[in-house]
Amino acid sequence: MRPCTVTFNLAAARHNLAVVRSHVGDTRVIAVMKADAYGHGAVRLLPAFADADALAVSCIEEAMELRAAGARRPIVLLEGVFRADELELCALGEFWPAVHSEEQLRMLEAARLPRPLSVWLKLDTGMHRLGFDPARAEELVARLDACPAVLQVRVFSHLACADQTESPSTVAAIERFRTATDGLGRERSLANSGAILNWPQAHFDWVRAGLVLYGATPRDDRYGPDDGLRPVMTFTSELIAVRELAPGEPVGYGEAFRARERMRIGIVAVGYADGYPRHAPSGTPILVERRETQLVGRVAMDMLAVDITAIPWARVGSSVTMWGEGLPAERVTDIAGPYEIFCALGKRVHVRVVDERP
Ligand SMILES: *Cc1c(COP(=O)(O)O)cnc(C)c1O
């Protein structure tokens, strides 16, 4: 069996949810599980987030998968519905669709459903992706209130720069949201992971926790453990070959790396087809036998090379950690970031699920 393995720790996921609660007090927590729980497997992680007040995904396909797997909480559809016939499924499944466009609003106005549903009106407070002009909040809430298909209207928006601790645009977005929604008397949500950690004034009634639940922090120059988080995903493999390089000898495709002095090199059974970022440069941190060392040369489809000169006891079969326990994913790539590498795991990687306290 090829040793390339990803281990998911449910205890770490529960711990991270508790960390979120410690930041937000009585504010309710939506566990964001879109994109198959950021590549961790939504069904697999569901038991760890059973205590969240609600779940969130991008689309109804993801919501139905979670419901079929036994999810009991309401499930927010962050992009709302794509077609009108999804609304009936929302009503029956207790899915709470976002309403971010005039098209979605009109679908709701025309809908006659077996029972009315709860929706989240999305305002655009500066990200300029989805959502309505906040100045229209009152008028839009009134239109939704008038829909026979609508039971309850909540209001939300999304921040573009909440990961930064100093951010005039975030201050402005929070103010814009507050001003537009203060008089509405509706439950509100603005904060993602960055704002949960950095911007308590953005917590309102519900926070939407994504990345932090998986143990990584979006904050600049910090890593998950600095914020008390534990990695849920640990990506490991083993050395399958060891060799010596003489000064000047290259390793890997394109001879992209050359030894400056005598060097011991380990070849690891992991490549970009497994989800290791192909553009990770020489010098990217990696653990061999729990000791930190560096990637050298180009990442190939099935293999990569590491410097084991300073780890003389490393041999074929030695453990390698690409990221996770002992090496935060945030350290691995500045280019892709933890969001992207979590979502990119390859199909052939073996999966283990554990439930281990530290
Ligand atoms: C993905 C997403 C979140 C969670 O973001 P994190 O930075 O991972 O916490 C929150 N809200 C919306 C609308 C999202 O799309």
Tab-separated table of C-alpha atoms and ligand atoms in Angstrom:
chain	number	residue	atom	x	y	z
A	1	MET	CA	0.000	0.000	0.000
A	2	ARG	CA	1.359	3.416	-0.931
A	3	PRO	CA	1.966	5.233	2.367
A	4	CYS	CA	0.474	8.583	1.325
A	5	THR	CA	-2.286	9.094	3.908
A	6	VAL	CA	-4.502	11.836	5.260
A	7	THR	CA	-5.706	11.583	8.849
A	8	PHE	CA	-8.737	13.530	10.056
A	9	ASN	CA	-9.026	14.121	13.787
A	10	LEU	CA	-12.610	14.649	14.940
A	11	ALA	CA	-11.479	15.657	18.445
A	12	ALA	CA	-9.499	18.524	16.906
A	13	ALA	CA	-12.600	19.671	15.004
A	14	ARG	CA	-14.710	19.672	18.193
A	15	HIS	CA	-11.931	21.536	19.975
A	16	ASN	CA	-11.868	24.227	17.265
A	17	LEU	CA	-15.623	24.703	17.507
A	18	ALA	CA	-15.166	25.227	21.259
A	19	VAL	CA	-12.448	27.807	20.522
A	20	VAL	CA	-14.888	29.663	18.266
A	21	ARG	CA	-17.518	29.609	21.028
A	22	SER	CA	-14.967	30.988	23.486
A	23	HIS	CA	-14.495	33.991	21.172
A	24	VAL	CA	-18.142	34.720	20.487
A	25	GLY	CA	-19.932	34.006	23.773
A	26	ASP	CA	-23.671	33.573	23.257
A	27	THR	CA	-23.557	34.441	19.586
A	28	ARG	CA	-24.757	31.491	17.558
A	29	VAL	CA	-22.274	29.611	15.394
A	30	ILE	CA	-22.823	28.432	11.832
A	31	ALA	CA	-20.306	25.738	10.873
A	32	VAL	CA	-19.357	26.359	7.248
A	33	MET	CA	-18.965	22.988	5.534
A	34	LYS	CA	-19.007	23.995	1.875
A	35	ALA	CA	-16.739	22.309	-0.697
A	36	ASP	CA	-16.971	19.001	1.178
A	37	ALA	CA	-16.002	20.690	4.437
A	38	TYR	CA	-12.994	22.436	2.898
A	39	GLY	CA	-11.804	19.120	1.497
A	40	HIS	CA	-12.086	17.283	4.822
A	41	GLY	CA	-15.228	15.322	3.931
A	42	ALA	CA	-18.500	16.899	5.053
A	43	VAL	CA	-20.163	13.634	6.023
A	44	ARG	CA	-17.039	12.517	7.849
A	45	LEU	CA	-16.864	15.705	9.934
A	46	LEU	CA	-20.577	16.035	10.602
A	47	PRO	CA	-20.442	14.337	14.044
A	48	ALA	CA	-17.812	16.857	15.200
A	49	PHE	CA	-20.011	19.827	14.289
A	50	ALA	CA	-23.292	18.383	15.561
A	51	ASP	CA	-23.325	21.063	18.292
A	52	ALA	CA	-23.103	23.995	15.899
A	53	ASP	CA	-26.319	26.048	15.785
A	54	ALA	CA	-26.539	25.683	12.027
A	55	LEU	CA	-24.436	24.440	9.116
A	56	ALA	CA	-23.663	26.226	5.865
A	57	VAL	CA	-22.801	25.033	2.371
A	58	SER	CA	-22.722	26.617	-1.077
A	59	CYS	CA	-25.547	24.816	-2.782
A	60	ILE	CA	-28.469	22.475	-2.344
A	61	GLU	CA	-26.542	19.390	-3.527
A	62	GLU	CA	-24.191	19.805	-0.583
A	63	ALA	CA	-27.084	20.440	1.804
A	64	MET	CA	-28.904	17.305	0.693
A	65	GLU	CA	-25.799	15.221	1.192
A	66	LEU	CA	-25.518	16.462	4.792
A	67	ARG	CA	-29.222	15.938	5.456
A	68	ALA	CA	-29.066	12.389	4.080
A	69	ALA	CA	-26.117	11.766	6.407
A	70	GLY	CA	-28.226	12.719	9.411
A	71	ALA	CA	-27.554	16.456	9.894
A	72	ARG	CA	-30.283	17.802	12.182
A	73	ARG	CA	-29.483	21.529	12.189
A	74	PRO	CA	-30.746	24.091	9.689
A	75	ILE	CA	-28.424	24.342	6.677
A	76	VAL	CA	-27.685	27.748	5.135
A	77	LEU	CA	-27.207	27.855	1.352
A	78	LEU	CA	-24.609	30.619	1.036
A	79	GLU	CA	-25.256	31.207	-2.674
A	80	GLY	CA	-28.986	30.573	-2.385
A	81	VAL	CA	-30.891	28.645	-5.019
A	82	PHE	CA	-29.986	28.494	-8.695
A	83	ARG	CA	-33.455	27.493	-9.915
A	84	ALA	CA	-36.948	28.051	-8.558
A	85	ASP	CA	-37.696	24.352	-8.159
A	86	GLU	CA	-35.060	24.155	-5.411
A	87	LEU	CA	-37.244	26.266	-3.124
A	88	GLU	CA	-39.616	23.418	-2.346
A	89	LEU	CA	-36.665	21.243	-1.322
A	90	CYS	CA	-35.471	24.102	0.873
A	91	ALA	CA	-38.811	24.269	2.627
A	92	LEU	CA	-38.943	20.519	3.178
A	93	GLY	CA	-35.289	20.120	4.155
A	94	GLU	CA	-34.986	23.134	6.444
A	95	PHE	CA	-32.421	24.730	4.196
A	96	TRP	CA	-32.066	28.478	4.625
A	97	PRO	CA	-31.207	29.984	1.246
A	98	ALA	CA	-29.373	33.241	0.824
A	99	VAL	CA	-31.160	35.810	-1.322
A	100	HIS	CA	-28.500	37.851	-3.043
A	101	SER	CA	-30.101	38.864	-6.349
A	102	GLU	CA	-33.237	40.275	-7.854
A	103	GLU	CA	-33.688	36.951	-9.722
A	104	GLN	CA	-33.743	34.972	-6.475
A	105	LEU	CA	-36.081	37.480	-4.893
A	106	ARG	CA	-38.521	37.120	-7.778
A	107	MET	CA	-38.402	33.315	-7.516
A	108	LEU	CA	-39.444	33.657	-3.872
A	109	GLU	CA	-42.200	36.120	-4.695
A	110	ALA	CA	-43.638	33.691	-7.217
A	111	ALA	CA	-43.221	30.567	-5.084
A	112	ARG	CA	-46.092	28.655	-3.492
A	113	LEU	CA	-44.523	26.184	-1.103
A	114	PRO	CA	-45.845	23.375	1.130
A	115	ARG	CA	-44.548	25.436	4.026
A	116	PRO	CA	-42.767	28.780	4.275
A	117	LEU	CA	-39.015	28.993	4.722
A	118	SER	CA	-36.400	31.093	6.448
A	119	VAL	CA	-34.068	33.101	4.240
A	120	TRP	CA	-30.915	35.158	4.618
A	121	LEU	CA	-30.981	38.459	2.724
A	122	LYS	CA	-27.455	39.208	1.529
A	123	LEU	CA	-26.168	42.763	1.466
A	124	ASP	CA	-23.003	43.893	-0.320
A	125	THR	CA	-20.978	45.909	2.172
A	126	GLY	CA	-17.957	46.396	-0.088
A	127	MET	CA	-16.791	43.051	-1.434
A	128	HIS	CA	-18.753	43.635	-4.651
A	129	ARG	CA	-19.366	40.018	-5.409
A	130	LEU	CA	-22.871	39.024	-4.307
A	131	GLY	CA	-25.595	40.947	-2.544
A	132	PHE	CA	-27.817	44.000	-2.631
A	133	ASP	CA	-27.016	47.634	-1.938
A	134	PRO	CA	-27.367	48.044	1.861
A	135	ALA	CA	-29.409	51.209	1.294
A	136	ARG	CA	-32.187	48.950	0.000
A	137	ALA	CA	-32.287	46.702	3.083
A	138	GLU	CA	-35.574	47.987	4.466
A	139	GLU	CA	-37.402	47.802	1.136
A	140	LEU	CA	-36.079	44.295	0.451
A	141	VAL	CA	-36.994	42.974	3.881
A	142	ALA	CA	-40.505	44.330	3.338
A	143	ARG	CA	-40.734	42.556	-0.019
A	144	LEU	CA	-39.577	39.297	1.557
A	145	ASP	CA	-41.970	39.701	4.476
A	146	ALA	CA	-44.779	39.997	1.965
A	147	CYS	CA	-43.930	36.655	0.317
A	148	PRO	CA	-46.244	33.793	1.302
A	149	ALA	CA	-43.216	31.523	0.805
A	150	VAL	CA	-41.166	33.321	3.459
A	151	LEU	CA	-41.419	32.659	7.193
A	152	GLN	CA	-38.461	34.577	8.591
A	153	VAL	CA	-35.896	36.997	7.187
A	154	ARG	CA	-32.374	37.282	8.542
A	155	VAL	CA	-29.719	39.593	7.123
A	156	PHE	CA	-26.057	38.932	6.355
A	157	SER	CA	-23.020	40.212	4.518
A	158	HIS	CA	-19.449	39.038	3.904
A	159	LEU	CA	-16.170	40.822	4.655
A	160	ALA	CA	-13.329	40.999	2.120
A	161	CYS	CA	-10.433	41.739	4.507
A	162	ALA	CA	-11.412	40.402	7.932
A	163	ASP	CA	-8.140	38.459	8.127
A	164	GLN	CA	-6.299	41.765	8.574
A	165	THR	CA	-6.219	43.295	12.032
A	166	GLU	CA	-5.796	46.841	10.721
A	167	SER	CA	-8.204	47.453	7.895
A	168	PRO	CA	-10.046	50.691	7.198
A	169	SER	CA	-12.204	48.910	4.619
A	170	THR	CA	-13.335	46.394	7.259
A	171	VAL	CA	-14.170	49.186	9.693
A	172	ALA	CA	-16.191	50.827	6.917
A	173	ALA	CA	-17.942	47.585	5.941
A	174	ILE	CA	-18.970	46.866	9.549
A	175	GLU	CA	-20.346	50.410	9.859
A	176	ARG	CA	-22.187	50.120	6.563
A	177	PHE	CA	-23.758	46.852	7.711
A	178	ARG	CA	-24.680	48.218	11.116
A	179	THR	CA	-26.229	51.390	9.742
A	180	ALA	CA	-28.247	49.509	7.135
A	181	THR	CA	-29.583	46.895	9.550
A	182	ASP	CA	-29.885	48.590	12.960
A	183	GLY	CA	-33.509	49.558	12.513
A	184	LEU	CA	-34.667	46.302	10.933
A	185	GLY	CA	-35.105	44.227	14.079
A	186	ARG	CA	-33.740	41.138	12.296
A	187	GLU	CA	-31.077	38.648	13.280
A	188	ARG	CA	-27.780	39.485	11.637
A	189	SER	CA	-24.538	37.803	10.568
A	190	LEU	CA	-21.329	39.332	9.264
A	191	ALA	CA	-18.293	37.512	10.667
A	192	ASN	CA	-16.261	34.769	8.997
A	193	SER	CA	-13.153	33.226	10.629
A	194	GLY	CA	-11.049	36.365	10.348
A	195	ALA	CA	-13.732	38.498	11.958
A	196	ILE	CA	-14.404	35.919	14.690
A	197	LEU	CA	-10.767	36.355	15.733
A	198	ASN	CA	-10.104	40.008	14.859
A	199	TRP	CA	-13.345	41.952	14.837
A	200	PRO	CA	-15.625	41.332	17.845
A	201	GLN	CA	-17.762	44.299	16.780
A	202	ALA	CA	-18.729	42.205	13.717
A	203	HIS	CA	-20.077	39.219	15.667
A	204	PHE	CA	-23.771	40.281	15.796
A	205	ASP	CA	-26.234	37.364	16.277
A	206	TRP	CA	-24.619	34.611	14.199
A	207	VAL	CA	-21.028	34.021	13.105
A	208	ARG	CA	-20.029	31.857	10.155
A	209	ALA	CA	-16.961	29.816	11.025
A	210	GLY	CA	-15.083	28.104	8.209
A	211	LEU	CA	-11.304	27.884	8.163
A	212	VAL	CA	-10.843	28.105	11.945
A	213	LEU	CA	-12.957	24.991	12.438
A	214	TYR	CA	-10.412	23.074	10.405
A	215	GLY	CA	-7.603	24.381	12.604
A	216	ALA	CA	-5.966	27.035	10.435
A	217	THR	CA	-6.032	30.758	11.004
A	218	PRO	CA	-6.550	33.349	8.283
A	219	ARG	CA	-4.637	35.952	10.314
A	220	ASP	CA	-1.477	37.345	8.757
A	221	ASP	CA	1.787	36.003	10.151
A	222	ARG	CA	0.078	33.626	12.544
A	223	TYR	CA	-0.553	29.923	12.531
A	224	GLY	CA	-3.485	27.942	13.896
A	225	PRO	CA	-1.748	26.889	17.137
A	226	ASP	CA	-1.042	30.588	17.932
A	227	ASP	CA	-4.811	31.026	18.083
A	228	GLY	CA	-5.338	27.864	20.140
A	229	LEU	CA	-6.534	25.853	17.141
A	230	ARG	CA	-5.644	22.267	16.267
A	231	PRO	CA	-5.245	20.934	12.739
A	232	VAL	CA	-8.019	18.551	11.754
A	233	MET	CA	-6.167	17.318	8.664
A	234	THR	CA	-2.704	15.752	8.878
A	235	PHE	CA	-1.152	14.745	5.571
A	236	THR	CA	1.640	12.183	5.813
A	237	SER	CA	3.710	9.802	3.757
A	238	GLU	CA	7.070	8.054	3.917
A	239	LEU	CA	10.500	8.103	2.342
A	240	ILE	CA	10.687	5.515	-0.428
A	241	ALA	CA	14.309	6.159	-1.424
A	242	VAL	CA	17.417	7.815	-0.013
A	243	ARG	CA	20.428	8.978	-1.991
A	244	GLU	CA	23.571	11.067	-1.810
A	245	LEU	CA	24.196	14.039	-4.060
A	246	ALA	CA	27.708	15.233	-4.830
A	247	PRO	CA	28.241	19.003	-5.063
A	248	GLY	CA	26.692	20.293	-8.297
A	249	GLU	CA	24.376	17.321	-8.864
A	250	PRO	CA	20.699	18.073	-9.524
A	251	VAL	CA	17.538	16.348	-8.341
A	252	GLY	CA	14.187	16.092	-10.078
A	253	TYR	CA	12.609	17.498	-13.240
A	254	GLY	CA	14.272	20.377	-14.995
A	255	GLU	CA	17.295	20.038	-12.701
A	256	ALA	CA	15.596	22.855	-10.836
A	257	PHE	CA	17.674	22.204	-7.721
A	258	ARG	CA	21.394	21.515	-7.494
A	259	ALA	CA	23.322	20.477	-4.385
A	260	ARG	CA	25.821	23.119	-3.292
A	261	GLU	CA	27.686	20.685	-1.106
A	262	ARG	CA	27.436	16.984	-0.328
A	263	MET	CA	23.851	16.253	0.505
A	264	ARG	CA	21.524	13.462	1.552
A	265	ILE	CA	18.203	13.470	-0.229
A	266	GLY	CA	15.015	11.594	0.624
A	267	ILE	CA	12.349	10.819	-1.976
A	268	VAL	CA	8.798	11.052	-0.592
A	269	ALA	CA	5.760	9.237	-1.954
A	270	VAL	CA	3.577	12.297	-2.456
A	271	GLY	CA	3.098	14.555	-5.441
A	272	TYR	CA	0.766	17.088	-6.950
A	273	ALA	CA	-1.668	14.329	-7.934
A	274	ASP	CA	-2.133	13.727	-4.208
A	275	GLY	CA	-2.735	17.396	-3.516
A	276	TYR	CA	0.730	18.632	-2.647
A	277	PRO	CA	0.959	22.092	-4.271
A	278	ARG	CA	2.886	21.793	-7.513
A	279	HIS	CA	4.251	25.314	-7.266
A	280	ALA	CA	5.708	24.929	-3.770
A	281	PRO	CA	9.309	26.131	-4.116
A	282	SER	CA	12.545	24.612	-2.825
A	283	GLY	CA	12.744	25.547	0.841
A	284	THR	CA	9.098	24.783	1.651
A	285	PRO	CA	9.014	23.268	5.171
A	286	ILE	CA	8.257	19.561	5.633
A	287	LEU	CA	8.814	17.148	8.538
A	288	VAL	CA	10.886	13.964	8.330
A	289	GLU	CA	10.833	11.845	11.485
A	290	ARG	CA	9.125	14.892	13.068
A	291	ARG	CA	12.181	17.059	12.335
A	292	GLU	CA	11.654	20.084	10.168
A	293	THR	CA	13.498	20.158	6.867
A	294	GLN	CA	12.870	21.408	3.348
A	295	LEU	CA	11.543	20.467	-0.021
A	296	VAL	CA	14.173	20.542	-2.783
A	297	GLY	CA	13.536	20.672	-6.522
A	298	ARG	CA	10.293	20.469	-8.394
A	299	VAL	CA	7.222	18.661	-7.091
A	300	ALA	CA	6.303	15.847	-9.484
A	301	MET	CA	2.987	14.032	-9.927
A	302	ASP	CA	3.858	11.196	-7.529
A	303	MET	CA	7.028	12.226	-5.742
A	304	LEU	CA	9.032	15.010	-4.259
A	305	ALA	CA	12.514	15.305	-2.775
A	306	VAL	CA	13.543	16.558	0.668
A	307	ASP	CA	16.860	17.456	2.246
A	308	ILE	CA	17.741	14.938	4.965
A	309	THR	CA	21.403	15.885	5.355
A	310	ALA	CA	20.764	16.989	8.953
A	311	ILE	CA	18.649	13.922	9.781
A	312	PRO	CA	21.184	11.097	9.337
A	313	TRP	CA	18.884	8.523	10.938
A	314	ALA	CA	16.254	9.083	8.236
A	315	ARG	CA	15.926	6.012	6.003
A	316	VAL	CA	13.463	4.339	3.663
A	317	GLY	CA	10.211	4.071	5.615
A	318	SER	CA	10.819	7.210	7.689
A	319	SER	CA	7.665	9.191	8.387
A	320	VAL	CA	7.056	12.441	6.521
A	321	THR	CA	4.484	15.083	7.421
A	322	MET	CA	3.503	17.473	4.659
A	323	TRP	CA	1.192	19.462	6.942
A	324	GLY	CA	-1.025	19.031	9.999
A	325	GLU	CA	0.081	18.040	13.526
A	326	GLY	CA	3.544	19.543	13.958
A	327	LEU	CA	3.482	21.703	10.824
A	328	PRO	CA	0.629	24.174	10.277
A	329	ALA	CA	-0.724	24.160	6.723
A	330	GLU	CA	-0.405	27.957	6.685
A	331	ARG	CA	3.377	27.532	6.634
A	332	VAL	CA	3.436	25.339	3.578
A	333	THR	CA	2.427	27.755	0.908
A	334	ASP	CA	2.040	31.472	0.662
A	335	ILE	CA	0.787	31.142	-2.868
A	336	ALA	CA	-2.077	28.731	-2.363
A	337	GLY	CA	-2.851	29.274	1.316
A	338	PRO	CA	-4.498	26.721	3.582
A	339	TYR	CA	-7.946	27.108	1.986
A	340	GLU	CA	-6.695	25.887	-1.346
A	341	ILE	CA	-4.422	23.064	-0.219
A	342	PHE	CA	-7.144	21.639	2.048
A	343	CYS	CA	-9.509	21.448	-0.926
A	344	ALA	CA	-7.018	19.818	-3.274
A	345	LEU	CA	-6.397	16.371	-1.776
A	346	GLY	CA	-6.180	13.668	-4.441
A	347	LYS	CA	-8.546	10.755	-4.741
A	348	ARG	CA	-5.926	8.065	-4.257
A	349	VAL	CA	-4.757	9.338	-0.845
A	350	HIS	CA	-5.650	6.841	1.893
A	351	VAL	CA	-8.013	8.221	4.515
A	352	ARG	CA	-7.933	7.578	8.271
A	353	VAL	CA	-10.347	9.027	10.793
A	354	VAL	CA	-9.315	9.300	14.433
A	355	ASP	CA	-10.806	10.867	17.550
A	356	GLU	CA	-7.765	11.771	19.609
A	357	ARG	CA	-7.288	14.413	22.253
A	358	PRO	CA	-3.803	15.955	22.297
B	1	LIG	C1	-16.842	30.464	3.031
B	1	LIG	C2	-17.672	31.479	3.681
B	1	LIG	C3	-17.547	31.732	5.055
B	1	LIG	C4	-16.471	31.108	5.916
B	1	LIG	O1	-15.260	31.774	5.675
B	1	LIG	P1	-13.928	31.437	6.504
B	1	LIG	O2	-12.990	32.512	6.158
B	1	LIG	O3	-13.460	30.106	6.017
B	1	LIG	O4	-14.327	31.394	7.923
B	1	LIG	C5	-18.428	32.633	5.629
B	1	LIG	N1	-19.369	33.257	4.887
B	1	LIG	C6	-19.498	33.053	3.564
B	1	LIG	C7	-20.547	33.775	2.814
B	1	LIG	C8	-18.654	32.167	2.905
B	1	LIG	O5	-18.785	31.972	1.602
